[in-house]
mmCIF file of C-alpha atoms in Angstrom:
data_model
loop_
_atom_site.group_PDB
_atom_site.id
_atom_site.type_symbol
_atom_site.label_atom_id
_atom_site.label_comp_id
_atom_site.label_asym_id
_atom_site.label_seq_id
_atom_site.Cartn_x
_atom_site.Cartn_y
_atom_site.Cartn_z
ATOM 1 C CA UNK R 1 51.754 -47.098 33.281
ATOM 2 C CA UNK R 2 52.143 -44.617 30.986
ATOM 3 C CA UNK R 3 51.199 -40.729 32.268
ATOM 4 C CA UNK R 4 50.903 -39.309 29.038
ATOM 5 C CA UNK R 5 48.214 -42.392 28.254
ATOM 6 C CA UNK R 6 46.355 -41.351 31.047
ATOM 7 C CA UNK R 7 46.696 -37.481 30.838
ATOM 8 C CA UNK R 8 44.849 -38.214 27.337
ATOM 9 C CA UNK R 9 42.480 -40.159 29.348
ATOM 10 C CA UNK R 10 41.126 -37.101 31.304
ATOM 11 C CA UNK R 11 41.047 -35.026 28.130
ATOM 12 C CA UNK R 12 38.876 -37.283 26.412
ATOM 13 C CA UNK R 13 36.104 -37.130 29.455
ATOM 14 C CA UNK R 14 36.824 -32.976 30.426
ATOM 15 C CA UNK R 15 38.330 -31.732 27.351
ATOM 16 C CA UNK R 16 37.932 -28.181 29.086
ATOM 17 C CA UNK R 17 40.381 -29.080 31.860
ATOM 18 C CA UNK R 18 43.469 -29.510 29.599
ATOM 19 C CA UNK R 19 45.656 -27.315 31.901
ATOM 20 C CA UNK R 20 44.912 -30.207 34.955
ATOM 21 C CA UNK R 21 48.083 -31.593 35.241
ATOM 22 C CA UNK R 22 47.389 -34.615 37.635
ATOM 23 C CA UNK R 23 51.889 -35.072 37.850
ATOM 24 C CA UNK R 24 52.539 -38.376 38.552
ATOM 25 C CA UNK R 25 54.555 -37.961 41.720
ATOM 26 C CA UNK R 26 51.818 -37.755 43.616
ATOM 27 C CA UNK R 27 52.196 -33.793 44.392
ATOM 28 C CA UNK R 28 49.282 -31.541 44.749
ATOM 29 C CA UNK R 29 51.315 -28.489 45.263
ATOM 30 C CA UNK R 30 53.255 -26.511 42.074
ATOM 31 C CA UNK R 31 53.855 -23.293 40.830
ATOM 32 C CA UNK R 32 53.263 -24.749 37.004
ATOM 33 C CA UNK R 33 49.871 -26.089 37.949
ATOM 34 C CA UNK R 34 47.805 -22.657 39.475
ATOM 35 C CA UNK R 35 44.654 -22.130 38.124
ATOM 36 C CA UNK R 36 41.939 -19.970 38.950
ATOM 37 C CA UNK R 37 38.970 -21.290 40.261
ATOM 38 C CA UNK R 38 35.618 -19.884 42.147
ATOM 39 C CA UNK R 39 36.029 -19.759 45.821
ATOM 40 C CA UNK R 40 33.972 -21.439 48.104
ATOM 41 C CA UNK R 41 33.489 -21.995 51.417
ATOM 42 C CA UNK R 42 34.979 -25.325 52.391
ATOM 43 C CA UNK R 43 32.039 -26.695 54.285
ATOM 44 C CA UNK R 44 30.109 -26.365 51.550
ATOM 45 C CA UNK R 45 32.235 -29.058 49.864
ATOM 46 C CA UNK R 46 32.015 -32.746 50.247
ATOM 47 C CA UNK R 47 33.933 -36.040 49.511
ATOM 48 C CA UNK R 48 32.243 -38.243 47.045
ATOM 49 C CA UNK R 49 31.384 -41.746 48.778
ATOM 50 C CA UNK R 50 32.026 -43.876 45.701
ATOM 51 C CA UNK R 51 35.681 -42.150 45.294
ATOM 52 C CA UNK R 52 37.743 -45.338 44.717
ATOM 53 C CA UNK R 53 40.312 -44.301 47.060
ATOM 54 C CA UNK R 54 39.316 -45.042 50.817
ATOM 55 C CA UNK R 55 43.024 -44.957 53.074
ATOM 56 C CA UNK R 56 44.776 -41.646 53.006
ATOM 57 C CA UNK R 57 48.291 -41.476 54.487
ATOM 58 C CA UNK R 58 47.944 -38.890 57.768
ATOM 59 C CA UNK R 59 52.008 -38.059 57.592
ATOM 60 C CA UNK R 60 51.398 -36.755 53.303
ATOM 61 C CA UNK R 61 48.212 -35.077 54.496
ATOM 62 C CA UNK R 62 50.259 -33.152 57.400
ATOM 63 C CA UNK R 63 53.270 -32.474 55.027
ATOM 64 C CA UNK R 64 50.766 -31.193 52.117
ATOM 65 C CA UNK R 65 48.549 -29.248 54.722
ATOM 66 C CA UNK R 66 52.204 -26.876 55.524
ATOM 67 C CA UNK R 67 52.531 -26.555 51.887
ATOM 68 C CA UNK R 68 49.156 -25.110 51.693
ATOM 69 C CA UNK R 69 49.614 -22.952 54.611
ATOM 70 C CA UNK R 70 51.969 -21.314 53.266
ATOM 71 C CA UNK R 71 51.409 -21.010 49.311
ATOM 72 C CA UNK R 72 47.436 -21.823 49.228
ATOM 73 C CA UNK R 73 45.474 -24.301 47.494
ATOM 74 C CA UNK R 74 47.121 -24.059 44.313
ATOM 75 C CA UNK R 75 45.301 -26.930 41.824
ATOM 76 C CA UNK R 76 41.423 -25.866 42.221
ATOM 77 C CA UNK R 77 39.583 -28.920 43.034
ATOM 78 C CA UNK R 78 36.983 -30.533 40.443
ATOM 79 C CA UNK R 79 33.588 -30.489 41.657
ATOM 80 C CA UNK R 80 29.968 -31.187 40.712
ATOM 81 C CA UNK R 81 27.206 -29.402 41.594
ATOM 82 C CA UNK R 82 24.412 -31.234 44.149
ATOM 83 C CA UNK R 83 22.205 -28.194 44.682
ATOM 84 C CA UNK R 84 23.116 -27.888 48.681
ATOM 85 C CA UNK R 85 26.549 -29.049 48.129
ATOM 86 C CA UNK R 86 29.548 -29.336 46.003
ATOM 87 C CA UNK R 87 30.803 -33.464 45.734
ATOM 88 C CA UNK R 88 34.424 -33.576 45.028
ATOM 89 C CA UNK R 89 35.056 -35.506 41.726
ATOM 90 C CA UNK R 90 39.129 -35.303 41.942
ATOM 91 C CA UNK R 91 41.343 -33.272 44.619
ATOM 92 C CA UNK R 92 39.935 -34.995 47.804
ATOM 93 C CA UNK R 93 43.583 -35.216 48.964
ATOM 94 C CA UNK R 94 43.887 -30.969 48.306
ATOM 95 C CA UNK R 95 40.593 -30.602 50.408
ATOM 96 C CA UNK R 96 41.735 -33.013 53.325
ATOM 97 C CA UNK R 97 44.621 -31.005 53.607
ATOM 98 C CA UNK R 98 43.076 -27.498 53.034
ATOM 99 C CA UNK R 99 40.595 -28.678 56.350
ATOM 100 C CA UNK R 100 44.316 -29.275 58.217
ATOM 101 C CA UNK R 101 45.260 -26.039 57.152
ATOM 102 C CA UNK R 102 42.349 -24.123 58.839
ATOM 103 C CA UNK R 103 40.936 -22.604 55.699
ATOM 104 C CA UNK R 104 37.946 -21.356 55.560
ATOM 105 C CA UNK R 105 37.872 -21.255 51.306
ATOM 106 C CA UNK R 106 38.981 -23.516 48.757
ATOM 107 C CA UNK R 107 38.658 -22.678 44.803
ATOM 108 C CA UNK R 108 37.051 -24.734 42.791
ATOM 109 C CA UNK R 109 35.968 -25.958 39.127
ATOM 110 C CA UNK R 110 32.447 -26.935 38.587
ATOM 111 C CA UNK R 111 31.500 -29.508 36.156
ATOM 112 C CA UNK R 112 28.080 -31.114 35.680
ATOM 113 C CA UNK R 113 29.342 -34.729 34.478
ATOM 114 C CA UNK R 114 27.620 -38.184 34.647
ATOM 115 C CA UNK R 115 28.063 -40.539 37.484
ATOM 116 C CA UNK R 116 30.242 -42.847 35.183
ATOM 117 C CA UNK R 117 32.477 -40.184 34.231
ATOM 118 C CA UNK R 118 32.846 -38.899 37.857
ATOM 119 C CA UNK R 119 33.710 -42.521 38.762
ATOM 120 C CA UNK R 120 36.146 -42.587 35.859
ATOM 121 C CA UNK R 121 37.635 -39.131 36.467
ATOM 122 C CA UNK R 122 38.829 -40.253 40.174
ATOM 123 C CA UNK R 123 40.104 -43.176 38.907
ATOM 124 C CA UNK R 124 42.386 -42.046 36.381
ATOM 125 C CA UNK R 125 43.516 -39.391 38.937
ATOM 126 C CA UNK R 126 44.225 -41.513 41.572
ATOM 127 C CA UNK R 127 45.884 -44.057 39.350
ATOM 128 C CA UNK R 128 47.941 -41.747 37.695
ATOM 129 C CA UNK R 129 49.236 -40.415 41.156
ATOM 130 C CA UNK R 130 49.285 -44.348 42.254
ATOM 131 C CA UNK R 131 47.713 -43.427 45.109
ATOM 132 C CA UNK R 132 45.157 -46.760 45.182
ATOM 133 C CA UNK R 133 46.076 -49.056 47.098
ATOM 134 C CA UNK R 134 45.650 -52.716 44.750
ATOM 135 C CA UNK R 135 42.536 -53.851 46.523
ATOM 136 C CA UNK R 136 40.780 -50.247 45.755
ATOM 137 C CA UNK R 137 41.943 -50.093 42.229
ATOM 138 C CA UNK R 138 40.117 -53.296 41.720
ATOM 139 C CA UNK R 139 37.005 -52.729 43.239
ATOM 140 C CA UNK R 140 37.274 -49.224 41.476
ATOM 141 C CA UNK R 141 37.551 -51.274 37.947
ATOM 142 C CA UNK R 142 34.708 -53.940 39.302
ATOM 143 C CA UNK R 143 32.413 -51.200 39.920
ATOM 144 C CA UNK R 144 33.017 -49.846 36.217
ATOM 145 C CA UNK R 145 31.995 -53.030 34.678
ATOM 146 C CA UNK R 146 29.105 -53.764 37.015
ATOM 147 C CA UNK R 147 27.284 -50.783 37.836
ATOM 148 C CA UNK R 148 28.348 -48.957 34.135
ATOM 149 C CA UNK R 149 28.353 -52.146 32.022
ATOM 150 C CA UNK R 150 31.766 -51.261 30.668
ATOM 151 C CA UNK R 151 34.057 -54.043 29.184
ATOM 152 C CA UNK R 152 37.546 -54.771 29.888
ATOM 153 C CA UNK R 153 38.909 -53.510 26.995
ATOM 154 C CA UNK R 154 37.138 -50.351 27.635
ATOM 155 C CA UNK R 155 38.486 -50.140 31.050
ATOM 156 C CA UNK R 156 41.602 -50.562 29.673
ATOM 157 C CA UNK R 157 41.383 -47.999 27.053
ATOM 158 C CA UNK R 158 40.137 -45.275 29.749
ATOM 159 C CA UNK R 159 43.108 -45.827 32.098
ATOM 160 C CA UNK R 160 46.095 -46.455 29.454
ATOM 161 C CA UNK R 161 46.613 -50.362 31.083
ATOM 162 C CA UNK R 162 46.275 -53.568 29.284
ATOM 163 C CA UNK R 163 43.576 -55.785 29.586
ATOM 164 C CA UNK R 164 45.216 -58.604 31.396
ATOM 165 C CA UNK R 165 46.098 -56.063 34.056
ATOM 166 C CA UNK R 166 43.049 -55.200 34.439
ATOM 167 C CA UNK R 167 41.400 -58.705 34.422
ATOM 168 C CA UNK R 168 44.439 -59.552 37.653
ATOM 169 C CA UNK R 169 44.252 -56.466 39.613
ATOM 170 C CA UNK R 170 39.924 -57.645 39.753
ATOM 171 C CA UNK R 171 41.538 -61.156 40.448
ATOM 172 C CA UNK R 172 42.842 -59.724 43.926
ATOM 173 C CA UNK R 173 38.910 -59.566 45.092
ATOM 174 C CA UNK R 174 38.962 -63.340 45.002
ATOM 175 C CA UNK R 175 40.986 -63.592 48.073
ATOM 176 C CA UNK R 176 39.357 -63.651 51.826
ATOM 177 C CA UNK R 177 38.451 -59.989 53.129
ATOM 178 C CA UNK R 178 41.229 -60.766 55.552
ATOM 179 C CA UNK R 179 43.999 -61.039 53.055
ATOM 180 C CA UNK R 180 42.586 -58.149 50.973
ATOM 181 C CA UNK R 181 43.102 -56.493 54.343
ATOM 182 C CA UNK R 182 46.568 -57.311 54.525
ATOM 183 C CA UNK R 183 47.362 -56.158 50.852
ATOM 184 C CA UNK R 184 45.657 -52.897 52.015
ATOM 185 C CA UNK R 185 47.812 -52.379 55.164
ATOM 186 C CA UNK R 186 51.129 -53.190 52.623
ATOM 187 C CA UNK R 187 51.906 -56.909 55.317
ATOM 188 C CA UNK R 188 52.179 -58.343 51.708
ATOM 189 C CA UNK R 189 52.477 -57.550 48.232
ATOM 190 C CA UNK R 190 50.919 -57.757 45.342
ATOM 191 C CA UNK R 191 52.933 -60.711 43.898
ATOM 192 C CA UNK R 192 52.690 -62.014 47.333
ATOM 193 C CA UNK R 193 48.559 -61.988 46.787
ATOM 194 C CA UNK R 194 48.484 -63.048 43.264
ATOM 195 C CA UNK R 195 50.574 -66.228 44.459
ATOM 196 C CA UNK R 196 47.640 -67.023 47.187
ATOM 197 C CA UNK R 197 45.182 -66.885 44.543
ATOM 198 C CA UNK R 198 46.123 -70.495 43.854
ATOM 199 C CA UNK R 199 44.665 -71.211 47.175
ATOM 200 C CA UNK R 200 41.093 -71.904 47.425
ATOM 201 C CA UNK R 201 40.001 -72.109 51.041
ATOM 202 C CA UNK R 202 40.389 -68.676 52.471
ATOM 203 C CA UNK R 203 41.323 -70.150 55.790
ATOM 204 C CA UNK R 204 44.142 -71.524 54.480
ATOM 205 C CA UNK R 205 44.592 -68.204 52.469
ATOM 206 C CA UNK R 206 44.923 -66.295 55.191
ATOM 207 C CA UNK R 207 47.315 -68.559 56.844
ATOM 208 C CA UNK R 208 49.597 -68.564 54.183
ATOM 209 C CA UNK R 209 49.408 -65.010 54.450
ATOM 210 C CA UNK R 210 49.848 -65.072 57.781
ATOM 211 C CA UNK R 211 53.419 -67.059 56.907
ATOM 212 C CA UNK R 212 54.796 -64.760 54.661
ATOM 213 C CA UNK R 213 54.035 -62.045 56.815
ATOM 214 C CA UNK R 214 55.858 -64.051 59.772
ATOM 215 C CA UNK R 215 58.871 -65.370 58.204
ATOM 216 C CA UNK R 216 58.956 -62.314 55.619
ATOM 217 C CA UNK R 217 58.924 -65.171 52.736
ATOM 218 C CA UNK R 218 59.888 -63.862 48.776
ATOM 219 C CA UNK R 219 57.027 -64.544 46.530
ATOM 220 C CA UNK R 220 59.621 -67.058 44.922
ATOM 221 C CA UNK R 221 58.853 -68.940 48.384
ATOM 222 C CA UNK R 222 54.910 -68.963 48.174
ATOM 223 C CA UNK R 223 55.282 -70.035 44.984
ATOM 224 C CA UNK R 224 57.321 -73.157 45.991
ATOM 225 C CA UNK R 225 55.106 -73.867 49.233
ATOM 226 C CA UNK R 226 51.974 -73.886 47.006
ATOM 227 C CA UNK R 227 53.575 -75.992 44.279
ATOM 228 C CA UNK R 228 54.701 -78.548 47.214
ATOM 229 C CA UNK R 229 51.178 -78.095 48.903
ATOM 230 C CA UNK R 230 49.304 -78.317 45.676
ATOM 231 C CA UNK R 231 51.425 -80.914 44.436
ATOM 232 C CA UNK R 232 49.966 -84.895 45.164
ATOM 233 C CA UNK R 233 51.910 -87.232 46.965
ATOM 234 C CA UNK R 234 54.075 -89.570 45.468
ATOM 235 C CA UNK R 235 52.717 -93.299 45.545
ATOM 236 C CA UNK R 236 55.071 -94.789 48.333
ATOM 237 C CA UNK R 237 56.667 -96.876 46.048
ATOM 238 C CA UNK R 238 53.484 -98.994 45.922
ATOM 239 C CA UNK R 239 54.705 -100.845 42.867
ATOM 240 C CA UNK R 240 57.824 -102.219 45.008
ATOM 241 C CA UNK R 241 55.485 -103.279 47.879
ATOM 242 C CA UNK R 242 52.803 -105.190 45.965
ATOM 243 C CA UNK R 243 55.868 -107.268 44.182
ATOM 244 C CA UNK R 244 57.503 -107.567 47.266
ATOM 245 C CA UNK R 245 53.874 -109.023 48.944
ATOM 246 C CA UNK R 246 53.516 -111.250 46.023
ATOM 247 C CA UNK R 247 56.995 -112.536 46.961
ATOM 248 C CA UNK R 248 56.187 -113.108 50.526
ATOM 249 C CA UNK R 249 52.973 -114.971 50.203
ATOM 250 C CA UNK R 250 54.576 -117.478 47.258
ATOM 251 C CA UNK R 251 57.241 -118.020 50.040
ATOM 252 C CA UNK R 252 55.147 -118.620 52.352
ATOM 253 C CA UNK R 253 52.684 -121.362 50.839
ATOM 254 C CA UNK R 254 55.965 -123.336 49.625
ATOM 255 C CA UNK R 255 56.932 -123.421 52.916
ATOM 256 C CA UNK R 256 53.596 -124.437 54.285
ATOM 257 C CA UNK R 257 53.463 -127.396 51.448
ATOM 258 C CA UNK R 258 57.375 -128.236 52.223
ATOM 259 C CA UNK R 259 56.529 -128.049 56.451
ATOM 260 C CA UNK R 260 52.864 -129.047 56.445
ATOM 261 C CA UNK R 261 51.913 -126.512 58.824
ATOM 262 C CA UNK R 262 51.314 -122.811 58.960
ATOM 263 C CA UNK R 263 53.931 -120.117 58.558
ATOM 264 C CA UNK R 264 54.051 -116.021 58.031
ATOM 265 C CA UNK R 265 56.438 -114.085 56.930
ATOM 266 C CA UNK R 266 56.524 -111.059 58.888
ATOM 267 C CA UNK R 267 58.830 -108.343 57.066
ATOM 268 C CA UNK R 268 59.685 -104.977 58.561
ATOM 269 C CA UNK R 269 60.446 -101.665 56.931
ATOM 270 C CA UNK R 270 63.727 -101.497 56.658
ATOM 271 C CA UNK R 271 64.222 -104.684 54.569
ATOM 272 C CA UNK R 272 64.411 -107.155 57.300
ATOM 273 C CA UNK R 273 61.877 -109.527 58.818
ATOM 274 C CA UNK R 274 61.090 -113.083 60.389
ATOM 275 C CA UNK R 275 59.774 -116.022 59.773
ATOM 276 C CA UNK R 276 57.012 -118.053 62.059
ATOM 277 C CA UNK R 277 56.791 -121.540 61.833
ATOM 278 C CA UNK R 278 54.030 -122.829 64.256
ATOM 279 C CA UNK R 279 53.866 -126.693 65.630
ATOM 280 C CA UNK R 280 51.260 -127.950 67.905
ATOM 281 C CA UNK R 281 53.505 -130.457 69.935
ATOM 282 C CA UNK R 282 56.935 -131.968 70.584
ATOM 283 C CA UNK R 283 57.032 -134.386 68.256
ATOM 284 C CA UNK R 284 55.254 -131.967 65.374
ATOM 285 C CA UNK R 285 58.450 -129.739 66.436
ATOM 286 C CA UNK R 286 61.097 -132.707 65.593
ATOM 287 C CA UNK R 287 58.892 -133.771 62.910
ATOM 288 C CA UNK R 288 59.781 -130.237 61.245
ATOM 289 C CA UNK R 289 63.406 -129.606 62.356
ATOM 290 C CA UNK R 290 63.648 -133.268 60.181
ATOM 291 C CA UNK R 291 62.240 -131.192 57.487
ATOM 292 C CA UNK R 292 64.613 -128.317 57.279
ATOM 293 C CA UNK R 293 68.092 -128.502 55.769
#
């Protein structure tokens, strides 16, 4: 992922926020990136409930809240106007952490943007500080081809990824909710889910997932238990058997037509077997030892 690509990409939709430096490392907090904003009070500000990302990490919240303690919220947050409020488009994580801090102000920068561009906006910025977690970018992208029409190529264009990784990262919301969940809480990878997409039956999903979780398997490993799994069993040497039964029976009706009575041959699997000659008295018995070389 290229940050330049996607620095462009937040150009193209605000080209008036060209200072916004959304860095890549995932800080909110630098000298390089003040910029004034209007000051408002922060309960007047609210998160926007279709912001892709949903799971915030408490322990960067409590380290960023210290930072602004002490220097201020120094990126303004980007927010649109709702008449009795102000809905964050980007800088959620700033205002999280500003609420930590005890402030009673945070500055912002109003916009008046569309709903799509909102959506897009806090994609790109959370993408770009890789904040998403796989199972959010997805149903960030899923929601920008359902609910705005858009293509995959035009996905792709807006966030500066390919098309094919767009098309598997929306993959991922074809596993069960409860291996999404695991992909969310980091008890397996990505590879690890993309591997279980071979997998049909989400029971059987999950238990997979379950395994690798469990006996901390590669993704090389799924890969091979799926290909085994997946894989049909090998005819047991049917071939071989139905010769082998051919064989049998022939040797049994010459012996019937040599003995004149019944007999079975009874083989076992390991190569070895008996033959049952049946005689229905004493003399039938003598009759047939006479018979046999």
């Amino acid at each position: 992922m290229a940050a330049k690509g996607l620095g462009k990409g937040l150009d193209m939709l605000i080209p008036s926020i060209n200072s916004m430096n959304m860095n890549k490392s995932g800080s909110d907090q630098s000298e390089g990136e003040k910029e004034s904003g209007t000051m408002v009070k922060i309960t007047k500000v609210e998160p926007n409930r279709e912001q892709p990302r949903k799971n915030f990490d408490e322990d960067a919240l409590l380290e960023l809240s210290d930072s602004i303690k002490q220097y201020g919220v120094l990126q303004p947050i980007l927010v649109q106007d709702r008449k009795d409020h102000y809905e964050i488009i980007a800088g959620e994580r700033r205002w999280r952490a500003a609420k930590l801090a005890g402030l009673k102000e945070v500055p912002v920068i109003i916009r008046d943007l569309t709903e799509k561009e909102i959506l897009e906006i806090s994609l790109i910025e959370n993408i770009q500080r890789e904040n998403l977690n796989p199972i959010e970018e997805a149903l960030a992208y899923k929601e920008l081809l359902t609910k705005f029409e858009l293509k995959h190529d035009e996905i792709a264009e807006r966030v500066s990824k390919s098309r094919a990784a767009i098309t598997n990262s929306m993959r991922l919301l074809k596993l069960c909710e409860e291996v999404q969940r695991m992909v969310i809480e980091e008890k397996i990878s990505t590879g690890h889910a993309r591997a279980l997409l071979a997998i049909e039956d989400p029971e059987l999903q999950y238990e997979y997932a379950q395994k690798i979780f469990d006996e901390k398997l590669s993704v090389r490993d799924v890969e091979k238990l799926i290909k085994k799994m997946n894989k049909p069993e090998k005819a047991k040497k049917e071939k071989p058997e139905k010769n082998l039964d051919f064989i049998y029976q022939d040797i049994e009706e010459k012996l019937k037509s040599s003995l004149g009575t019944k007999v079975a041959v009874v083989p076992k699997e390991n190569g070895s077997g008996k033959i049952e000659i049946e005689f229905f008295s004493h003399d039938d018995l003598d009759r047939i030892l006479e018979l046999l070389p």
